[in-house]
PDB file of C-alpha atoms in Angstrom:
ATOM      1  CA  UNK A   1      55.976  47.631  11.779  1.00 64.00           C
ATOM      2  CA  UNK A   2      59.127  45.355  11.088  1.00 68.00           C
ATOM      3  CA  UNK A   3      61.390  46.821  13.532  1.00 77.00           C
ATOM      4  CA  UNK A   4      59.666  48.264  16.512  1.00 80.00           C
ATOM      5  CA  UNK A   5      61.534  48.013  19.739  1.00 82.00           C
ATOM      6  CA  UNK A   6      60.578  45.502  22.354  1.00 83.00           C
ATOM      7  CA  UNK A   7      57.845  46.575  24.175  1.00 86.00           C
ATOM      8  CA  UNK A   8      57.051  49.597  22.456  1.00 88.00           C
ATOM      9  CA  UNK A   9      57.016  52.715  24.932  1.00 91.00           C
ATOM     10  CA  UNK A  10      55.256  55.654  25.028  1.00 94.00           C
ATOM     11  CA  UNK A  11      57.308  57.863  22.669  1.00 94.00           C
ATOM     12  CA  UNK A  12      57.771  55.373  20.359  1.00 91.00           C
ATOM     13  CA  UNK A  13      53.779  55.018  19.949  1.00 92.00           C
ATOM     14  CA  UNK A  14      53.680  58.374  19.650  1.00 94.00           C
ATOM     15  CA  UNK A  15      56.301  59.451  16.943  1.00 92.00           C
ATOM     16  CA  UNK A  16      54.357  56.487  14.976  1.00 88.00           C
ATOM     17  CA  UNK A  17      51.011  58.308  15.353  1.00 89.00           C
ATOM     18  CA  UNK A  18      52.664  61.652  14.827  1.00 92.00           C
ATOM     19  CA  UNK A  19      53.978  59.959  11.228  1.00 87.00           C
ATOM     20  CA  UNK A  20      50.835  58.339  10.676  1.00 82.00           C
ATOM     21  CA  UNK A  21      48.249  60.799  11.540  1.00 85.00           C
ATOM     22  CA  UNK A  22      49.587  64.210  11.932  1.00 89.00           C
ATOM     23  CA  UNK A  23      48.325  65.970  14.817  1.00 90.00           C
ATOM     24  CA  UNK A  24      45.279  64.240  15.495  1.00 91.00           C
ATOM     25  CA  UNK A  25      46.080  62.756  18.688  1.00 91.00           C
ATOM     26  CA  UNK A  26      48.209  62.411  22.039  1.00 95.00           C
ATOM     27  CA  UNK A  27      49.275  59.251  23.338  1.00 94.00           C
ATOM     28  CA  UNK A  28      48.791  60.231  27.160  1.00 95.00           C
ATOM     29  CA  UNK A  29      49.305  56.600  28.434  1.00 94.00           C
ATOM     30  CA  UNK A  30      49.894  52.466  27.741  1.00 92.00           C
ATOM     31  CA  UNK A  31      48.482  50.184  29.651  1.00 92.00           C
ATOM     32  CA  UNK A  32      50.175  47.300  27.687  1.00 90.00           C
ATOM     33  CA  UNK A  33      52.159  47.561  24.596  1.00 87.00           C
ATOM     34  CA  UNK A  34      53.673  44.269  22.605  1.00 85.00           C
ATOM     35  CA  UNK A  35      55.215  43.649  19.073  1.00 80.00           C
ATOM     36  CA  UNK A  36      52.576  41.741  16.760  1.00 78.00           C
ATOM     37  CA  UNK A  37      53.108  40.344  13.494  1.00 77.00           C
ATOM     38  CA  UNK A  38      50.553  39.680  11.064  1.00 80.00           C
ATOM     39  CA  UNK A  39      50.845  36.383   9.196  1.00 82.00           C
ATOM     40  CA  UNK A  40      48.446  34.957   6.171  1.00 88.00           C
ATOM     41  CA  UNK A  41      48.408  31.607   5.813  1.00 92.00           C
ATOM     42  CA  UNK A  42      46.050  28.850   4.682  1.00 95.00           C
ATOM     43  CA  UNK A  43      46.651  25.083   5.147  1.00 96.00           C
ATOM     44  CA  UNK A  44      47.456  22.880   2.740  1.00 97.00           C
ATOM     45  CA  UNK A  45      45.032  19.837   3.630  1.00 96.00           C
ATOM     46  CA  UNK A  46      42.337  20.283   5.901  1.00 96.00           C
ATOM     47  CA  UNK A  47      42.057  16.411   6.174  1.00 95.00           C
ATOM     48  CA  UNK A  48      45.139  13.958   6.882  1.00 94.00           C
ATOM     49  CA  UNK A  49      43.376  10.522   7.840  1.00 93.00           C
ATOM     50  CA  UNK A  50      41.434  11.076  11.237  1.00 92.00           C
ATOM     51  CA  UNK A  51      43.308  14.375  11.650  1.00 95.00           C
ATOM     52  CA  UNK A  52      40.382  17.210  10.485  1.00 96.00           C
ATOM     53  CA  UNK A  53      41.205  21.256  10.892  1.00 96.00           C
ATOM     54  CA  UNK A  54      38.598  23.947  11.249  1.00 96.00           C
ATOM     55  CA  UNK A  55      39.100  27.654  12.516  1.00 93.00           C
ATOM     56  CA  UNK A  56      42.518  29.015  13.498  1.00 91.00           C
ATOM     57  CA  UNK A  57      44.197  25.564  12.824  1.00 94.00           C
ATOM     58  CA  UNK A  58      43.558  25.803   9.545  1.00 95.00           C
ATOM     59  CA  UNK A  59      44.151  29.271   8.529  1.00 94.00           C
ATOM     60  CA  UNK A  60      45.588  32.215  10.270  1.00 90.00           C
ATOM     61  CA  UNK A  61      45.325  35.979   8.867  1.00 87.00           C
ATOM     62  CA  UNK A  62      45.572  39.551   9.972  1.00 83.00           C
ATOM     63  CA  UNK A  63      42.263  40.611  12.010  1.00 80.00           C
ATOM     64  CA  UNK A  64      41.467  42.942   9.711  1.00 74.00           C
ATOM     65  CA  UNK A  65      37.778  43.293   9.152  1.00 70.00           C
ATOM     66  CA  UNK A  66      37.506  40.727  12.197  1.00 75.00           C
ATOM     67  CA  UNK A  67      36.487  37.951  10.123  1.00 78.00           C
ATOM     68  CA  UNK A  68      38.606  35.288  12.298  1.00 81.00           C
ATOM     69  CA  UNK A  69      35.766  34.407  14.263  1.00 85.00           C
ATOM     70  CA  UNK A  70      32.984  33.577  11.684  1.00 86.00           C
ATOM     71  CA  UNK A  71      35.432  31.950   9.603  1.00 90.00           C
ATOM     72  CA  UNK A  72      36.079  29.880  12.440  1.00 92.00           C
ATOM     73  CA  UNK A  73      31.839  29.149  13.706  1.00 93.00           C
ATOM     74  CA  UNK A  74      31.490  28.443  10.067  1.00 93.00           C
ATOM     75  CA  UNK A  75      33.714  26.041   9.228  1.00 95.00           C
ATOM     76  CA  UNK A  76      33.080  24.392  12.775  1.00 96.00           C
ATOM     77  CA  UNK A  77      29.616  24.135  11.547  1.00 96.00           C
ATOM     78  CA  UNK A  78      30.223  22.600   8.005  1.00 96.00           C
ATOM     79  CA  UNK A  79      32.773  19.957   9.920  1.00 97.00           C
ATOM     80  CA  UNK A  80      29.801  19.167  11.932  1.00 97.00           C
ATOM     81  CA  UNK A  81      27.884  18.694   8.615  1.00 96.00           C
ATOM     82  CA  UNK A  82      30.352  17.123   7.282  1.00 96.00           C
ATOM     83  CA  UNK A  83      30.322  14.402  10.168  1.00 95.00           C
ATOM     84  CA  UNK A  84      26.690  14.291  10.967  1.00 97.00           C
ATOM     85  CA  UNK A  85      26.263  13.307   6.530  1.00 96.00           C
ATOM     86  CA  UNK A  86      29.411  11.111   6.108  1.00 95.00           C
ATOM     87  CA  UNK A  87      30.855  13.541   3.686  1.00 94.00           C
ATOM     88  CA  UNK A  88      34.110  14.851   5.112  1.00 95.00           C
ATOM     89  CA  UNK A  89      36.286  14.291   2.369  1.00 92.00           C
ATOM     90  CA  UNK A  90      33.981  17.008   1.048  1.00 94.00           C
ATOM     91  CA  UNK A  91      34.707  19.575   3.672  1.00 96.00           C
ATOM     92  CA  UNK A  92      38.487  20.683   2.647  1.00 96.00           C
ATOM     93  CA  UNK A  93      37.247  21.264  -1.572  1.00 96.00           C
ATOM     94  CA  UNK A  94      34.353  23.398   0.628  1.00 95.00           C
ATOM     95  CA  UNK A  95      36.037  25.319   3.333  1.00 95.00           C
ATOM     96  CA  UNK A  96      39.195  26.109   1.877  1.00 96.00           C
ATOM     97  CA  UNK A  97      38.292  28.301  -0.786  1.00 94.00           C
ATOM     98  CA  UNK A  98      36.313  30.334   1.795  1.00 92.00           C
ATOM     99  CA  UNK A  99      39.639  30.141   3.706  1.00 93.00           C
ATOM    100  CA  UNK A 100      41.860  31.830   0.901  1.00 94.00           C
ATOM    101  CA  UNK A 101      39.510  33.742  -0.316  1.00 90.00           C
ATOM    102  CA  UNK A 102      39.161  35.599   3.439  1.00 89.00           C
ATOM    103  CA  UNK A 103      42.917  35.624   3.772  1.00 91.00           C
ATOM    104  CA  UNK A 104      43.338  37.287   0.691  1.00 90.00           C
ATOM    105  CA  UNK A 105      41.053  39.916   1.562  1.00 87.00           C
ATOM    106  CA  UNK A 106      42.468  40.796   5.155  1.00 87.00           C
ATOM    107  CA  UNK A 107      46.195  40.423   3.297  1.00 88.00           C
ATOM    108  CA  UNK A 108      44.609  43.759   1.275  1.00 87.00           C
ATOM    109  CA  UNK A 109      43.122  44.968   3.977  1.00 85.00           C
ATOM    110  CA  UNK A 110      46.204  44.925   6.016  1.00 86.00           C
ATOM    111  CA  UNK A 111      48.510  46.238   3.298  1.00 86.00           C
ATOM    112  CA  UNK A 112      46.293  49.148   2.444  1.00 87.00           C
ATOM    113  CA  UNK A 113      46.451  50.453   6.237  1.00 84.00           C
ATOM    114  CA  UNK A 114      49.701  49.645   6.871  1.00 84.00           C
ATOM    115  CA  UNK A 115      51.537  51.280   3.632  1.00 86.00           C
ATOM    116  CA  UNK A 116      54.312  53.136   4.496  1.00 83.00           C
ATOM    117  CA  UNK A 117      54.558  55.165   0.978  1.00 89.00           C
ATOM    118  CA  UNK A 118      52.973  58.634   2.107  1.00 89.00           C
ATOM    119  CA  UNK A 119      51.847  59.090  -0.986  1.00 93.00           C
ATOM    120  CA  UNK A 120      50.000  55.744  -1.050  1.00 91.00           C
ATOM    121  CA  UNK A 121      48.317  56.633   2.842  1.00 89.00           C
ATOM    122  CA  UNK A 122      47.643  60.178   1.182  1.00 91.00           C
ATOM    123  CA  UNK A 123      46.134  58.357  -1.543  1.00 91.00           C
ATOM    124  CA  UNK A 124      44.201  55.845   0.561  1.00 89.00           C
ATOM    125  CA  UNK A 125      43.011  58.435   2.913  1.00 89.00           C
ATOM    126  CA  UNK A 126      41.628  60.927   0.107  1.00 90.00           C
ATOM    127  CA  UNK A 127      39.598  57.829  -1.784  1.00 87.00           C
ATOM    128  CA  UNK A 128      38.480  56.057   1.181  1.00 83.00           C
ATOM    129  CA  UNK A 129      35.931  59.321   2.791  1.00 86.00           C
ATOM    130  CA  UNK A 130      35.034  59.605  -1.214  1.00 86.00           C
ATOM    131  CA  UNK A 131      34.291  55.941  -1.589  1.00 82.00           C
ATOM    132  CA  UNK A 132      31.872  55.991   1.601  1.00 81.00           C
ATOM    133  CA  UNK A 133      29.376  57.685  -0.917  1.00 83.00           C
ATOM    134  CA  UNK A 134      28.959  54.611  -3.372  1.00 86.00           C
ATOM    135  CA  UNK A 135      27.579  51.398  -3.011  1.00 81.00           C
ATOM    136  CA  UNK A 136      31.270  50.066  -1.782  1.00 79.00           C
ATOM    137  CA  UNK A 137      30.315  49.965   2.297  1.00 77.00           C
ATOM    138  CA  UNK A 138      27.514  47.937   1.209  1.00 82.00           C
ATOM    139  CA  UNK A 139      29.954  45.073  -0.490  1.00 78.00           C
ATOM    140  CA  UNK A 140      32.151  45.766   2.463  1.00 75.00           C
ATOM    141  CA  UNK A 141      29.974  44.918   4.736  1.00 74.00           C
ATOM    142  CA  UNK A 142      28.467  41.750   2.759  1.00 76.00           C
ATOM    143  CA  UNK A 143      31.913  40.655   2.239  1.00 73.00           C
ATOM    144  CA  UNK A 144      33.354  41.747   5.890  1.00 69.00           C
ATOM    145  CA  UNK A 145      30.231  39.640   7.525  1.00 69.00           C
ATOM    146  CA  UNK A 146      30.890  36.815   5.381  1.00 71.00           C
ATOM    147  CA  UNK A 147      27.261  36.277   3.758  1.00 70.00           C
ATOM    148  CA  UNK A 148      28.594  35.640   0.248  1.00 69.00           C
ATOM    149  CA  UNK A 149      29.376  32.228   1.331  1.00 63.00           C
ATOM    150  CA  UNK A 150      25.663  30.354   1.769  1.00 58.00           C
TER     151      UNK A 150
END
């Protein structure tokens, strides 16, 4: 949310649930509340002489689908690859791709569950039970756990 206050209180978290999700819930406490905003971004170079960049360094996204992490253990691994063969200027053409191709995907992921057209959340939260009954949660879950990328 672009303008919440700062730190969001107890009412405030509320009214946004109550616009949100109608009824479905009471916010009865916060232990800790903070403004976060979500940023997408993928560097440029990975490489820039004995300067290398793996995990959060190199590329920063919502944590949608919580796909940080094994972005992160995977391109620590191919740097290590990369270093153990002699082929790091290989690494950047081979991680980066991965990189924007994640980012992209938690970008969508963000926007979708952050809309604030009603009719779009209406929309989203109609298809999204209906969508649980093809073979979608399958490429979800392939996609979400990374395994398209061996």
């Amino acid at each position: 949310m672009d303008h919440a206050p700062h730190p969001p209180d107890i009412v405030f978290v509320q009214q946004l649930l109550d616009e949100r999700a109608p009824g479905q819930a009471k916010v009865t406490a916060l232990a800790w509340s903070s403004r976060f905003r979500v940023h997408h971004r993928v560097a440029d170079h990975y490489r820039a002489g004995r300067v290398l960049l793996a995990g959060d360094a190199a590329h920063v996204h919502s944590p949608a689908g919580g796909q940080g992490m094994n972005t992160g253990i995977q391109d620590g691994y191919a740097l290590g690859r990369a270093f153990a063969t002699g082929q790091l200027d290989g690494y950047e053409a081979q991680r980066r791709p991965i990189a924007q191709r994640v980012v992209a995907f938690t970008d969508r992921m963000t926007r979708i569950a952050t809309t604030r057209s009603a009719v779009a959340r209406g929309a989203r939260n109609i298809a999204l039970p209906l969508l649980g009954h093809t073979g979608l949660p399958k490429k979800l879950a392939t996609e979400l756990a990374e395994l398209n990328y061996r």
